[in-house]
JSON list of C-alpha atoms in Angstrom, two decimals:
[
{"chain": "A", "resi": 366, "resn": "MET", "atom": "CA", "xyz": [36.49, 46.48, 36.36]},
{"chain": "A", "resi": 367, "resn": "SER", "atom": "CA", "xyz": [35.21, 46.10, 33.11]},
{"chain": "A", "resi": 368, "resn": "VAL", "atom": "CA", "xyz": [35.55, 42.11, 31.64]},
{"chain": "A", "resi": 369, "resn": "VAL", "atom": "CA", "xyz": [35.93, 41.25, 28.32]},
{"chain": "A", "resi": 370, "resn": "ARG", "atom": "CA", "xyz": [33.69, 38.44, 26.78]},
{"chain": "A", "resi": 371, "resn": "ARG", "atom": "CA", "xyz": [35.30, 37.12, 23.76]},
{"chain": "A", "resi": 372, "resn": "PHE", "atom": "CA", "xyz": [32.99, 35.41, 20.81]},
{"chain": "A", "resi": 373, "resn": "PHE", "atom": "CA", "xyz": [34.83, 32.34, 18.86]},
{"chain": "A", "resi": 374, "resn": "LEU", "atom": "CA", "xyz": [32.44, 32.51, 15.94]},
{"chain": "A", "resi": 375, "resn": "ARG", "atom": "CA", "xyz": [32.56, 28.53, 14.36]},
{"chain": "A", "resi": 376, "resn": "GLU", "atom": "CA", "xyz": [33.06, 28.46, 10.64]},
{"chain": "A", "resi": 377, "resn": "PRO", "atom": "CA", "xyz": [30.29, 27.45, 8.77]},
{"chain": "A", "resi": 378, "resn": "ASP", "atom": "CA", "xyz": [29.39, 24.08, 7.77]},
{"chain": "A", "resi": 379, "resn": "PRO", "atom": "CA", "xyz": [30.85, 22.55, 4.17]},
{"chain": "A", "resi": 380, "resn": "GLU", "atom": "CA", "xyz": [27.74, 21.75, 2.72]},
{"chain": "A", "resi": 381, "resn": "ALA", "atom": "CA", "xyz": [29.59, 18.40, 1.72]},
{"chain": "A", "resi": 382, "resn": "ILE", "atom": "CA", "xyz": [32.34, 16.53, 1.47]},
{"chain": "A", "resi": 383, "resn": "ILE", "atom": "CA", "xyz": [34.15, 13.88, -0.89]},
{"chain": "A", "resi": 384, "resn": "VAL", "atom": "CA", "xyz": [34.45, 10.42, 0.76]},
{"chain": "A", "resi": 385, "resn": "SER", "atom": "CA", "xyz": [37.14, 8.52, -1.99]},
{"chain": "A", "resi": 386, "resn": "HIS", "atom": "CA", "xyz": [36.86, 4.35, -2.07]},
{"chain": "A", "resi": 387, "resn": "GLU", "atom": "CA", "xyz": [39.35, 2.23, -4.38]},
{"chain": "A", "resi": 388, "resn": "GLY", "atom": "CA", "xyz": [40.51, 5.71, -6.02]},
{"chain": "A", "resi": 389, "resn": "VAL", "atom": "CA", "xyz": [36.67, 7.04, -6.49]},
{"chain": "A", "resi": 390, "resn": "ASP", "atom": "CA", "xyz": [35.08, 9.80, -5.18]},
{"chain": "A", "resi": 391, "resn": "TYR", "atom": "CA", "xyz": [32.05, 9.78, -3.45]},
{"chain": "A", "resi": 392, "resn": "SER", "atom": "CA", "xyz": [29.39, 13.43, -2.72]},
{"chain": "A", "resi": 393, "resn": "VAL", "atom": "CA", "xyz": [28.28, 12.86, 0.86]},
{"chain": "A", "resi": 394, "resn": "ALA", "atom": "CA", "xyz": [26.11, 15.95, 2.23]},
{"chain": "A", "resi": 395, "resn": "LEU", "atom": "CA", "xyz": [26.35, 17.30, 5.43]},
{"chain": "A", "resi": 396, "resn": "ARG", "atom": "CA", "xyz": [23.01, 17.85, 7.31]},
{"chain": "A", "resi": 397, "resn": "ARG", "atom": "CA", "xyz": [23.39, 19.31, 10.77]},
{"chain": "A", "resi": 398, "resn": "MET", "atom": "CA", "xyz": [20.27, 17.91, 13.23]},
{"chain": "A", "resi": 399, "resn": "PRO", "atom": "CA", "xyz": [19.35, 19.31, 16.61]},
{"chain": "A", "resi": 400, "resn": "GLN", "atom": "CA", "xyz": [17.02, 16.17, 17.26]},
{"chain": "A", "resi": 401, "resn": "ALA", "atom": "CA", "xyz": [19.31, 13.87, 15.76]},
{"chain": "A", "resi": 402, "resn": "ARG", "atom": "CA", "xyz": [21.55, 11.90, 18.58]},
{"chain": "A", "resi": 403, "resn": "ARG", "atom": "CA", "xyz": [24.16, 10.03, 16.00]},
{"chain": "A", "resi": 404, "resn": "PHE", "atom": "CA", "xyz": [25.77, 9.92, 13.29]},
{"chain": "A", "resi": 405, "resn": "THR", "atom": "CA", "xyz": [23.39, 8.06, 10.40]},
{"chain": "A", "resi": 406, "resn": "LEU", "atom": "CA", "xyz": [23.84, 7.71, 6.54]},
{"chain": "A", "resi": 407, "resn": "ARG", "atom": "CA", "xyz": [21.16, 7.47, 3.41]},
{"chain": "A", "resi": 408, "resn": "VAL", "atom": "CA", "xyz": [21.93, 7.18, -0.14]},
{"chain": "A", "resi": 409, "resn": "ARG", "atom": "CA", "xyz": [19.59, 9.32, -2.30]},
{"chain": "A", "resi": 410, "resn": "ALA", "atom": "CA", "xyz": [18.61, 8.63, -5.66]},
{"chain": "A", "resi": 411, "resn": "ALA", "atom": "CA", "xyz": [16.87, 11.11, -6.87]},
{"chain": "A", "resi": 412, "resn": "THR", "atom": "CA", "xyz": [20.28, 12.70, -6.92]},
{"chain": "A", "resi": 413, "resn": "ARG", "atom": "CA", "xyz": [22.71, 9.90, -6.44]},
{"chain": "A", "resi": 414, "resn": "ASP", "atom": "CA", "xyz": [25.16, 11.32, -4.01]},
{"chain": "A", "resi": 415, "resn": "ALA", "atom": "CA", "xyz": [24.58, 10.39, 0.41]},
{"chain": "A", "resi": 416, "resn": "ILE", "atom": "CA", "xyz": [23.78, 11.77, 2.60]},
{"chain": "A", "resi": 417, "resn": "LEU", "atom": "CA", "xyz": [25.19, 12.32, 6.38]},
{"chain": "A", "resi": 418, "resn": "THR", "atom": "CA", "xyz": [23.24, 13.31, 9.58]},
{"chain": "A", "resi": 419, "resn": "MET", "atom": "CA", "xyz": [24.61, 14.59, 12.14]},
{"chain": "A", "resi": 420, "resn": "PRO", "atom": "CA", "xyz": [23.86, 15.67, 16.04]},
{"chain": "A", "resi": 421, "resn": "ALA", "atom": "CA", "xyz": [23.43, 19.38, 16.44]},
{"chain": "A", "resi": 422, "resn": "ARG", "atom": "CA", "xyz": [26.58, 19.48, 18.52]},
{"chain": "A", "resi": 423, "resn": "SER", "atom": "CA", "xyz": [29.94, 17.24, 16.83]},
{"chain": "A", "resi": 424, "resn": "ARG", "atom": "CA", "xyz": [32.43, 18.16, 14.94]},
{"chain": "A", "resi": 425, "resn": "VAL", "atom": "CA", "xyz": [32.78, 17.68, 11.51]},
{"chain": "A", "resi": 426, "resn": "SER", "atom": "CA", "xyz": [36.29, 16.95, 11.32]},
{"chain": "A", "resi": 427, "resn": "ASP", "atom": "CA", "xyz": [34.07, 13.22, 13.23]},
{"chain": "A", "resi": 428, "resn": "ALA", "atom": "CA", "xyz": [31.40, 13.16, 10.72]},
{"chain": "A", "resi": 429, "resn": "VAL", "atom": "CA", "xyz": [34.43, 13.20, 7.71]},
{"chain": "A", "resi": 430, "resn": "SER", "atom": "CA", "xyz": [36.00, 10.55, 10.08]},
{"chain": "A", "resi": 431, "resn": "PHE", "atom": "CA", "xyz": [32.71, 8.09, 10.60]},
{"chain": "A", "resi": 432, "resn": "ALA", "atom": "CA", "xyz": [32.31, 9.13, 6.40]},
{"chain": "A", "resi": 433, "resn": "GLU", "atom": "CA", "xyz": [35.38, 7.29, 5.98]},
{"chain": "A", "resi": 434, "resn": "ARG", "atom": "CA", "xyz": [35.03, 4.41, 7.54]},
{"chain": "A", "resi": 435, "resn": "HIS", "atom": "CA", "xyz": [31.35, 3.61, 5.75]},
{"chain": "A", "resi": 436, "resn": "GLY", "atom": "CA", "xyz": [33.59, 4.59, 1.95]},
{"chain": "A", "resi": 437, "resn": "GLY", "atom": "CA", "xyz": [33.24, 1.43, 1.38]},
{"chain": "A", "resi": 438, "resn": "TRP", "atom": "CA", "xyz": [29.01, 1.38, 2.32]},
{"chain": "A", "resi": 439, "resn": "ILE", "atom": "CA", "xyz": [28.61, 4.14, 0.16]},
{"chain": "A", "resi": 440, "resn": "ALA", "atom": "CA", "xyz": [30.84, 2.93, -2.67]},
{"chain": "A", "resi": 441, "resn": "THR", "atom": "CA", "xyz": [28.56, 0.61, -3.05]},
{"chain": "A", "resi": 442, "resn": "ARG", "atom": "CA", "xyz": [24.83, 1.76, -2.53]},
{"chain": "A", "resi": 443, "resn": "LEU", "atom": "CA", "xyz": [25.72, 4.90, -4.87]},
{"chain": "A", "resi": 444, "resn": "ASP", "atom": "CA", "xyz": [27.03, 1.83, -7.42]},
{"chain": "A", "resi": 445, "resn": "ARG", "atom": "CA", "xyz": [23.47, -0.34, -7.33]},
{"chain": "A", "resi": 446, "resn": "ILE", "atom": "CA", "xyz": [21.20, 3.04, -8.44]},
{"chain": "A", "resi": 447, "resn": "PRO", "atom": "CA", "xyz": [20.21, 2.65, -12.37]},
{"chain": "A", "resi": 448, "resn": "GLU", "atom": "CA", "xyz": [21.76, 4.80, -14.60]},
{"chain": "A", "resi": 449, "resn": "ALA", "atom": "CA", "xyz": [19.58, 7.52, -15.50]},
{"chain": "A", "resi": 450, "resn": "LEU", "atom": "CA", "xyz": [17.13, 7.53, -18.78]},
{"chain": "A", "resi": 451, "resn": "ALA", "atom": "CA", "xyz": [15.93, 11.34, -20.30]},
{"chain": "A", "resi": 452, "resn": "PHE", "atom": "CA", "xyz": [13.05, 10.71, -22.12]},
{"chain": "A", "resi": 453, "resn": "LEU", "atom": "CA", "xyz": [14.47, 10.95, -25.62]},
{"chain": "A", "resi": 454, "resn": "PRO", "atom": "CA", "xyz": [13.10, 9.00, -28.20]},
{"chain": "A", "resi": 455, "resn": "GLY", "atom": "CA", "xyz": [13.27, 4.85, -27.83]},
{"chain": "A", "resi": 456, "resn": "ALA", "atom": "CA", "xyz": [13.67, 5.09, -23.90]},
{"chain": "A", "resi": 457, "resn": "VAL", "atom": "CA", "xyz": [11.20, 3.17, -22.45]},
{"chain": "A", "resi": 458, "resn": "VAL", "atom": "CA", "xyz": [8.87, 4.32, -19.38]},
{"chain": "A", "resi": 459, "resn": "PRO", "atom": "CA", "xyz": [6.79, 2.68, -17.33]},
{"chain": "A", "resi": 460, "resn": "LEU", "atom": "CA", "xyz": [3.34, 4.77, -17.82]},
{"chain": "A", "resi": 461, "resn": "ARG", "atom": "CA", "xyz": [0.91, 2.89, -14.75]},
{"chain": "A", "resi": 462, "resn": "GLY", "atom": "CA", "xyz": [3.63, 0.28, -14.26]},
{"chain": "A", "resi": 463, "resn": "VAL", "atom": "CA", "xyz": [2.90, -0.89, -18.23]},
{"chain": "A", "resi": 464, "resn": "PRO", "atom": "CA", "xyz": [6.33, 0.18, -20.40]},
{"chain": "A", "resi": 465, "resn": "HIS", "atom": "CA", "xyz": [5.92, 2.47, -23.46]},
{"chain": "A", "resi": 466, "resn": "THR", "atom": "CA", "xyz": [8.20, 3.47, -25.63]},
{"chain": "A", "resi": 467, "resn": "VAL", "atom": "CA", "xyz": [8.76, 6.82, -26.01]},
{"chain": "A", "resi": 468, "resn": "GLN", "atom": "CA", "xyz": [8.25, 7.61, -30.16]},
{"chain": "A", "resi": 469, "resn": "HIS", "atom": "CA", "xyz": [8.64, 11.36, -31.39]},
{"chain": "A", "resi": 470, "resn": "ARG", "atom": "CA", "xyz": [6.15, 12.07, -34.38]},
{"chain": "A", "resi": 471, "resn": "PRO", "atom": "CA", "xyz": [7.58, 15.31, -35.53]},
{"chain": "A", "resi": 472, "resn": "ASP", "atom": "CA", "xyz": [4.65, 15.43, -38.84]},
{"chain": "A", "resi": 473, "resn": "ARG", "atom": "CA", "xyz": [1.54, 15.61, -36.00]},
{"chain": "A", "resi": 474, "resn": "ARG", "atom": "CA", "xyz": [-0.04, 18.14, -34.50]},
{"chain": "A", "resi": 475, "resn": "GLY", "atom": "CA", "xyz": [-0.87, 17.99, -30.98]},
{"chain": "A", "resi": 476, "resn": "THR", "atom": "CA", "xyz": [1.84, 17.33, -27.63]},
{"chain": "A", "resi": 477, "resn": "VAL", "atom": "CA", "xyz": [1.70, 13.86, -26.97]},
{"chain": "A", "resi": 478, "resn": "TRP", "atom": "CA", "xyz": [-0.37, 11.05, -26.73]},
{"chain": "A", "resi": 479, "resn": "VAL", "atom": "CA", "xyz": [-0.17, 7.15, -25.45]},
{"chain": "A", "resi": 480, "resn": "GLU", "atom": "CA", "xyz": [-1.05, 4.51, -28.40]},
{"chain": "A", "resi": 481, "resn": "ASN", "atom": "CA", "xyz": [-0.25, 1.43, -28.45]},
{"chain": "A", "resi": 482, "resn": "GLY", "atom": "CA", "xyz": [2.05, 1.03, -26.18]},
{"chain": "A", "resi": 483, "resn": "SER", "atom": "CA", "xyz": [3.48, 3.81, -26.73]},
{"chain": "A", "resi": 484, "resn": "ILE", "atom": "CA", "xyz": [4.18, 7.68, -25.67]},
{"chain": "A", "resi": 485, "resn": "LEU", "atom": "CA", "xyz": [3.98, 9.59, -28.49]},
{"chain": "A", "resi": 486, "resn": "VAL", "atom": "CA", "xyz": [5.64, 13.18, -28.83]},
{"chain": "A", "resi": 487, "resn": "ALA", "atom": "CA", "xyz": [4.82, 15.68, -31.43]},
{"chain": "A", "resi": 488, "resn": "GLY", "atom": "CA", "xyz": [6.28, 19.17, -32.72]},
{"chain": "A", "resi": 489, "resn": "GLU", "atom": "CA", "xyz": [10.49, 19.74, -32.45]},
{"chain": "A", "resi": 490, "resn": "ALA", "atom": "CA", "xyz": [12.93, 17.50, -31.26]},
{"chain": "A", "resi": 491, "resn": "ASP", "atom": "CA", "xyz": [14.23, 20.25, -28.23]},
{"chain": "A", "resi": 492, "resn": "PHE", "atom": "CA", "xyz": [11.44, 20.03, -26.91]},
{"chain": "A", "resi": 493, "resn": "LEU", "atom": "CA", "xyz": [10.34, 16.18, -26.49]},
{"chain": "A", "resi": 494, "resn": "SER", "atom": "CA", "xyz": [11.87, 15.15, -23.26]},
{"chain": "A", "resi": 495, "resn": "ARG", "atom": "CA", "xyz": [10.78, 18.17, -20.54]},
{"chain": "A", "resi": 496, "resn": "ARG", "atom": "CA", "xyz": [6.83, 17.11, -23.33]},
{"chain": "A", "resi": 497, "resn": "VAL", "atom": "CA", "xyz": [7.34, 14.29, -21.72]},
{"chain": "A", "resi": 498, "resn": "GLN", "atom": "CA", "xyz": [7.89, 15.11, -18.43]},
{"chain": "A", "resi": 499, "resn": "ASP", "atom": "CA", "xyz": [4.97, 17.66, -18.83]},
{"chain": "A", "resi": 500, "resn": "PHE", "atom": "CA", "xyz": [2.64, 14.47, -20.07]},
{"chain": "A", "resi": 501, "resn": "LEU", "atom": "CA", "xyz": [3.18, 12.69, -17.41]},
{"chain": "A", "resi": 502, "resn": "LYS", "atom": "CA", "xyz": [2.88, 15.41, -14.88]},
{"chain": "A", "resi": 503, "resn": "ARG", "atom": "CA", "xyz": [-0.30, 16.13, -16.01]},
{"chain": "A", "resi": 504, "resn": "GLU", "atom": "CA", "xyz": [-1.03, 12.13, -15.80]},
{"chain": "A", "resi": 505, "resn": "ALA", "atom": "CA", "xyz": [-0.40, 11.89, -11.67]},
{"chain": "A", "resi": 506, "resn": "ARG", "atom": "CA", "xyz": [-2.05, 14.87, -11.10]},
{"chain": "A", "resi": 507, "resn": "LYS", "atom": "CA", "xyz": [-5.11, 13.47, -12.59]},
{"chain": "A", "resi": 508, "resn": "ASP", "atom": "CA", "xyz": [-4.52, 10.37, -11.14]},
{"chain": "A", "resi": 509, "resn": "LEU", "atom": "CA", "xyz": [-3.23, 11.69, -8.07]},
{"chain": "A", "resi": 510, "resn": "GLU", "atom": "CA", "xyz": [-6.04, 14.00, -7.57]},
{"chain": "A", "resi": 511, "resn": "ALA", "atom": "CA", "xyz": [-8.58, 11.18, -8.09]},
{"chain": "A", "resi": 512, "resn": "ALA", "atom": "CA", "xyz": [-7.62, 9.09, -5.55]},
{"chain": "A", "resi": 513, "resn": "THR", "atom": "CA", "xyz": [-7.24, 11.29, -2.84]},
{"chain": "A", "resi": 514, "resn": "ARG", "atom": "CA", "xyz": [-10.45, 12.62, -3.66]},
{"chain": "A", "resi": 515, "resn": "ARG", "atom": "CA", "xyz": [-12.25, 9.51, -3.35]},
{"chain": "A", "resi": 516, "resn": "TYR", "atom": "CA", "xyz": [-10.25, 8.86, -0.05]},
{"chain": "A", "resi": 517, "resn": "ALA", "atom": "CA", "xyz": [-10.66, 12.04, 0.94]},
{"chain": "A", "resi": 518, "resn": "ASP", "atom": "CA", "xyz": [-14.78, 11.35, 1.04]},
{"chain": "A", "resi": 519, "resn": "ARG", "atom": "CA", "xyz": [-14.50, 7.78, 2.54]},
{"chain": "A", "resi": 520, "resn": "LEU", "atom": "CA", "xyz": [-12.34, 9.52, 5.36]},
{"chain": "A", "resi": 521, "resn": "GLY", "atom": "CA", "xyz": [-14.21, 12.87, 5.69]},
{"chain": "A", "resi": 522, "resn": "VAL", "atom": "CA", "xyz": [-11.39, 14.73, 6.10]},
{"chain": "A", "resi": 523, "resn": "LYS", "atom": "CA", "xyz": [-11.14, 18.47, 3.85]},
{"chain": "A", "resi": 524, "resn": "VAL", "atom": "CA", "xyz": [-8.45, 18.48, 1.23]},
{"chain": "A", "resi": 525, "resn": "THR", "atom": "CA", "xyz": [-7.09, 22.02, 0.93]},
{"chain": "A", "resi": 526, "resn": "ARG", "atom": "CA", "xyz": [-4.54, 21.88, -1.66]},
{"chain": "A", "resi": 527, "resn": "ILE", "atom": "CA", "xyz": [-3.15, 19.17, -3.80]},
{"chain": "A", "resi": 528, "resn": "GLY", "atom": "CA", "xyz": [-0.08, 19.25, -5.16]},
{"chain": "A", "resi": 529, "resn": "ILE", "atom": "CA", "xyz": [2.27, 17.92, -7.67]},
{"chain": "A", "resi": 530, "resn": "ARG", "atom": "CA", "xyz": [6.14, 17.60, -7.15]},
{"chain": "A", "resi": 531, "resn": "ASP", "atom": "CA", "xyz": [9.42, 16.48, -8.08]},
{"chain": "A", "resi": 532, "resn": "GLN", "atom": "CA", "xyz": [9.99, 15.20, -4.25]},
{"chain": "A", "resi": 533, "resn": "SER", "atom": "CA", "xyz": [13.80, 13.60, -4.21]},
{"chain": "A", "resi": 534, "resn": "SER", "atom": "CA", "xyz": [12.96, 12.55, 0.03]},
{"chain": "A", "resi": 535, "resn": "ARG", "atom": "CA", "xyz": [9.57, 11.20, 0.06]},
{"chain": "A", "resi": 536, "resn": "TRP", "atom": "CA", "xyz": [6.85, 10.07, -1.67]},
{"chain": "A", "resi": 537, "resn": "GLY", "atom": "CA", "xyz": [4.24, 12.64, -0.32]},
{"chain": "A", "resi": 538, "resn": "SER", "atom": "CA", "xyz": [3.74, 14.76, 2.63]},
{"chain": "A", "resi": 539, "resn": "ALA", "atom": "CA", "xyz": [0.84, 16.22, 4.14]},
{"chain": "A", "resi": 540, "resn": "SER", "atom": "CA", "xyz": [-0.25, 19.47, 6.66]},
{"chain": "A", "resi": 541, "resn": "SER", "atom": "CA", "xyz": [-2.54, 19.78, 9.00]},
{"chain": "A", "resi": 542, "resn": "THR", "atom": "CA", "xyz": [-3.96, 22.70, 6.63]},
{"chain": "A", "resi": 543, "resn": "GLY", "atom": "CA", "xyz": [-5.23, 20.25, 4.63]},
{"chain": "A", "resi": 544, "resn": "ALA", "atom": "CA", "xyz": [-2.52, 20.19, 1.61]},
{"chain": "A", "resi": 545, "resn": "ILE", "atom": "CA", "xyz": [-1.33, 17.27, 0.46]},
{"chain": "A", "resi": 546, "resn": "ASN", "atom": "CA", "xyz": [1.80, 16.95, -1.95]},
{"chain": "A", "resi": 547, "resn": "TYR", "atom": "CA", "xyz": [3.01, 14.16, -4.20]},
{"chain": "A", "resi": 548, "resn": "SER", "atom": "CA", "xyz": [6.34, 13.01, -6.53]},
{"chain": "A", "resi": 549, "resn": "TRP", "atom": "CA", "xyz": [5.28, 12.93, -10.21]},
{"chain": "A", "resi": 550, "resn": "ARG", "atom": "CA", "xyz": [6.88, 9.41, -10.38]},
{"chain": "A", "resi": 551, "resn": "LEU", "atom": "CA", "xyz": [4.00, 7.90, -8.87]},
{"chain": "A", "resi": 552, "resn": "ILE", "atom": "CA", "xyz": [2.92, 7.88, -12.17]},
{"chain": "A", "resi": 553, "resn": "LEU", "atom": "CA", "xyz": [5.01, 5.48, -13.07]},
{"chain": "A", "resi": 554, "resn": "ALA", "atom": "CA", "xyz": [4.84, 3.23, -10.63]},
{"chain": "A", "resi": 555, "resn": "PRO", "atom": "CA", "xyz": [1.35, 0.16, -10.68]},
{"chain": "A", "resi": 556, "resn": "PRO", "atom": "CA", "xyz": [-1.67, 1.81, -9.74]},
{"chain": "A", "resi": 557, "resn": "PHE", "atom": "CA", "xyz": [-2.33, 0.23, -6.58]},
{"chain": "A", "resi": 558, "resn": "VAL", "atom": "CA", "xyz": [1.09, 1.14, -5.27]},
{"chain": "A", "resi": 559, "resn": "LEU", "atom": "CA", "xyz": [-0.05, 5.60, -6.08]},
{"chain": "A", "resi": 560, "resn": "ASP", "atom": "CA", "xyz": [-3.72, 4.04, -4.38]},
{"chain": "A", "resi": 561, "resn": "TYR", "atom": "CA", "xyz": [-1.73, 2.87, -1.53]},
{"chain": "A", "resi": 562, "resn": "LEU", "atom": "CA", "xyz": [0.08, 6.63, -1.25]},
{"chain": "A", "resi": 563, "resn": "ALA", "atom": "CA", "xyz": [-2.81, 8.61, -1.72]},
{"chain": "A", "resi": 564, "resn": "ALA", "atom": "CA", "xyz": [-4.88, 6.59, 1.26]},
{"chain": "A", "resi": 565, "resn": "HIS", "atom": "CA", "xyz": [-1.24, 7.23, 3.50]},
{"chain": "A", "resi": 566, "resn": "GLU", "atom": "CA", "xyz": [-1.16, 11.15, 3.11]},
{"chain": "A", "resi": 567, "resn": "VAL", "atom": "CA", "xyz": [-5.45, 11.32, 3.37]},
{"chain": "A", "resi": 568, "resn": "ALA", "atom": "CA", "xyz": [-4.85, 9.22, 6.68]},
{"chain": "A", "resi": 569, "resn": "HIS", "atom": "CA", "xyz": [-2.18, 11.82, 8.19]},
{"chain": "A", "resi": 570, "resn": "LEU", "atom": "CA", "xyz": [-5.45, 14.64, 8.02]},
{"chain": "A", "resi": 571, "resn": "ARG", "atom": "CA", "xyz": [-6.96, 12.55, 10.56]},
{"chain": "A", "resi": 572, "resn": "GLU", "atom": "CA", "xyz": [-3.48, 11.30, 12.49]},
{"chain": "A", "resi": 573, "resn": "MET", "atom": "CA", "xyz": [-0.53, 13.27, 11.94]},
{"chain": "A", "resi": 574, "resn": "ASN", "atom": "CA", "xyz": [1.93, 10.63, 12.89]},
{"chain": "A", "resi": 575, "resn": "HIS", "atom": "CA", "xyz": [2.37, 6.87, 12.19]},
{"chain": "A", "resi": 576, "resn": "SER", "atom": "CA", "xyz": [0.56, 5.59, 15.09]},
{"chain": "A", "resi": 577, "resn": "SER", "atom": "CA", "xyz": [-0.81, 2.66, 15.13]},
{"chain": "A", "resi": 578, "resn": "ARG", "atom": "CA", "xyz": [-4.16, 4.27, 14.79]},
{"chain": "A", "resi": 579, "resn": "PHE", "atom": "CA", "xyz": [-3.36, 5.76, 11.42]},
{"chain": "A", "resi": 580, "resn": "TRP", "atom": "CA", "xyz": [-1.56, 2.38, 9.92]},
{"chain": "A", "resi": 581, "resn": "ARG", "atom": "CA", "xyz": [-5.13, 1.36, 11.13]},
{"chain": "A", "resi": 582, "resn": "ILE", "atom": "CA", "xyz": [-7.14, 4.17, 9.47]},
{"chain": "A", "resi": 583, "resn": "VAL", "atom": "CA", "xyz": [-4.69, 3.66, 5.46]},
{"chain": "A", "resi": 584, "resn": "ARG", "atom": "CA", "xyz": [-5.66, -0.13, 5.93]},
{"chain": "A", "resi": 585, "resn": "GLU", "atom": "CA", "xyz": [-9.30, 0.73, 6.28]},
{"chain": "A", "resi": 586, "resn": "LEU", "atom": "CA", "xyz": [-8.69, 2.89, 2.76]},
{"chain": "A", "resi": 587, "resn": "CYS", "atom": "CA", "xyz": [-6.26, 0.75, 1.46]},
{"chain": "A", "resi": 588, "resn": "PRO", "atom": "CA", "xyz": [-6.02, -3.26, 1.58]},
{"chain": "A", "resi": 589, "resn": "SER", "atom": "CA", "xyz": [-2.60, -3.54, -0.78]},
{"chain": "A", "resi": 590, "resn": "LEU", "atom": "CA", "xyz": [-0.70, -1.92, 1.64]},
{"chain": "A", "resi": 591, "resn": "GLU", "atom": "CA", "xyz": [1.87, -4.23, 2.26]},
{"chain": "A", "resi": 592, "resn": "PRO", "atom": "CA", "xyz": [2.01, -5.09, -1.97]},
{"chain": "A", "resi": 593, "resn": "ALA", "atom": "CA", "xyz": [2.31, -1.29, -2.18]},
{"chain": "A", "resi": 594, "resn": "LYS", "atom": "CA", "xyz": [5.04, -0.53, 0.76]},
{"chain": "A", "resi": 595, "resn": "ALA", "atom": "CA", "xyz": [6.68, -3.88, -0.74]},
{"chain": "A", "resi": 596, "resn": "TRP", "atom": "CA", "xyz": [6.82, -3.28, -4.09]},
{"chain": "A", "resi": 597, "resn": "LEU", "atom": "CA", "xyz": [8.20, 0.77, -3.11]},
{"chain": "A", "resi": 598, "resn": "ARG", "atom": "CA", "xyz": [10.82, -1.34, -1.23]},
{"chain": "A", "resi": 599, "resn": "VAL", "atom": "CA", "xyz": [12.25, -3.23, -3.71]},
{"chain": "A", "resi": 600, "resn": "ASN", "atom": "CA", "xyz": [11.55, -0.58, -6.95]},
{"chain": "A", "resi": 601, "resn": "GLY", "atom": "CA", "xyz": [11.18, 2.61, -5.12]},
{"chain": "A", "resi": 602, "resn": "ALA", "atom": "CA", "xyz": [14.44, 4.10, -6.25]},
{"chain": "A", "resi": 603, "resn": "ASN", "atom": "CA", "xyz": [14.55, 3.56, -9.75]},
{"chain": "A", "resi": 604, "resn": "LEU", "atom": "CA", "xyz": [11.61, 5.91, -10.31]},
{"chain": "A", "resi": 605, "resn": "HIS", "atom": "CA", "xyz": [13.52, 8.49, -10.22]},
{"chain": "A", "resi": 606, "resn": "ARG", "atom": "CA", "xyz": [15.93, 7.93, -13.19]},
{"chain": "A", "resi": 607, "resn": "TYR", "atom": "CA", "xyz": [14.02, 8.60, -14.89]},
{"chain": "A", "resi": 608, "resn": "GLY", "atom": "CA", "xyz": [13.74, 12.10, -16.74]},
{"chain": "A", "resi": 609, "resn": "SER", "atom": "CA", "xyz": [17.04, 12.77, -15.56]},
{"chain": "A", "resi": 610, "resn": "GLY", "atom": "CA", "xyz": [19.91, 13.62, -17.78]},
{"chain": "A", "resi": 611, "resn": "GLU", "atom": "CA", "xyz": [17.76, 16.35, -19.78]}
]
């Protein structure tokens, strides 16, 4: 006797859903995570949307219901995100935590330089915003490489590569191979914040976790740990507004 087996394929999850609150639509990205035990919501300042994490075996319809029940929370958090600020003439941009005004100098040679509280940009106006962002990335690399090497030498660990990216979900990351990545936006924060993130990631090369031993190492490397964490909690999301809308 033959046995017929029928397989039913589940339709793929949508990448995002729309939640309406008081007549306004908000985008909510869906992410199915095997380790998740419940539905969780968080807001991403960089992409100006919300993300809903759902357990592996949960139904999309339940995720939609959960998001709709929390429509007010989503709306409130997203509405608090500051408006995007492009790197255009007159924009005020924090460089190492100090406000600088972007000014165009079309008659000057060179690319970008800092002078008397201003970020001065030479060349054609069409490329001004990109030149400012490239300049900030170079400055970020310079400061982060110096801080990373300094802490790595103190801890006696080897850093194999330092990458500068535009990470939206984290300020830095470290791998067991010794590679460390940072968000270039750390150059917008005060130096003690950048130093803390460098110490944090270097400490991961000794402890790939967030155990008490890991935090003890970070404190030994960077005494300003608590003020830096507090600064990021209050101001971190605001750093993602700069450079958007190019």
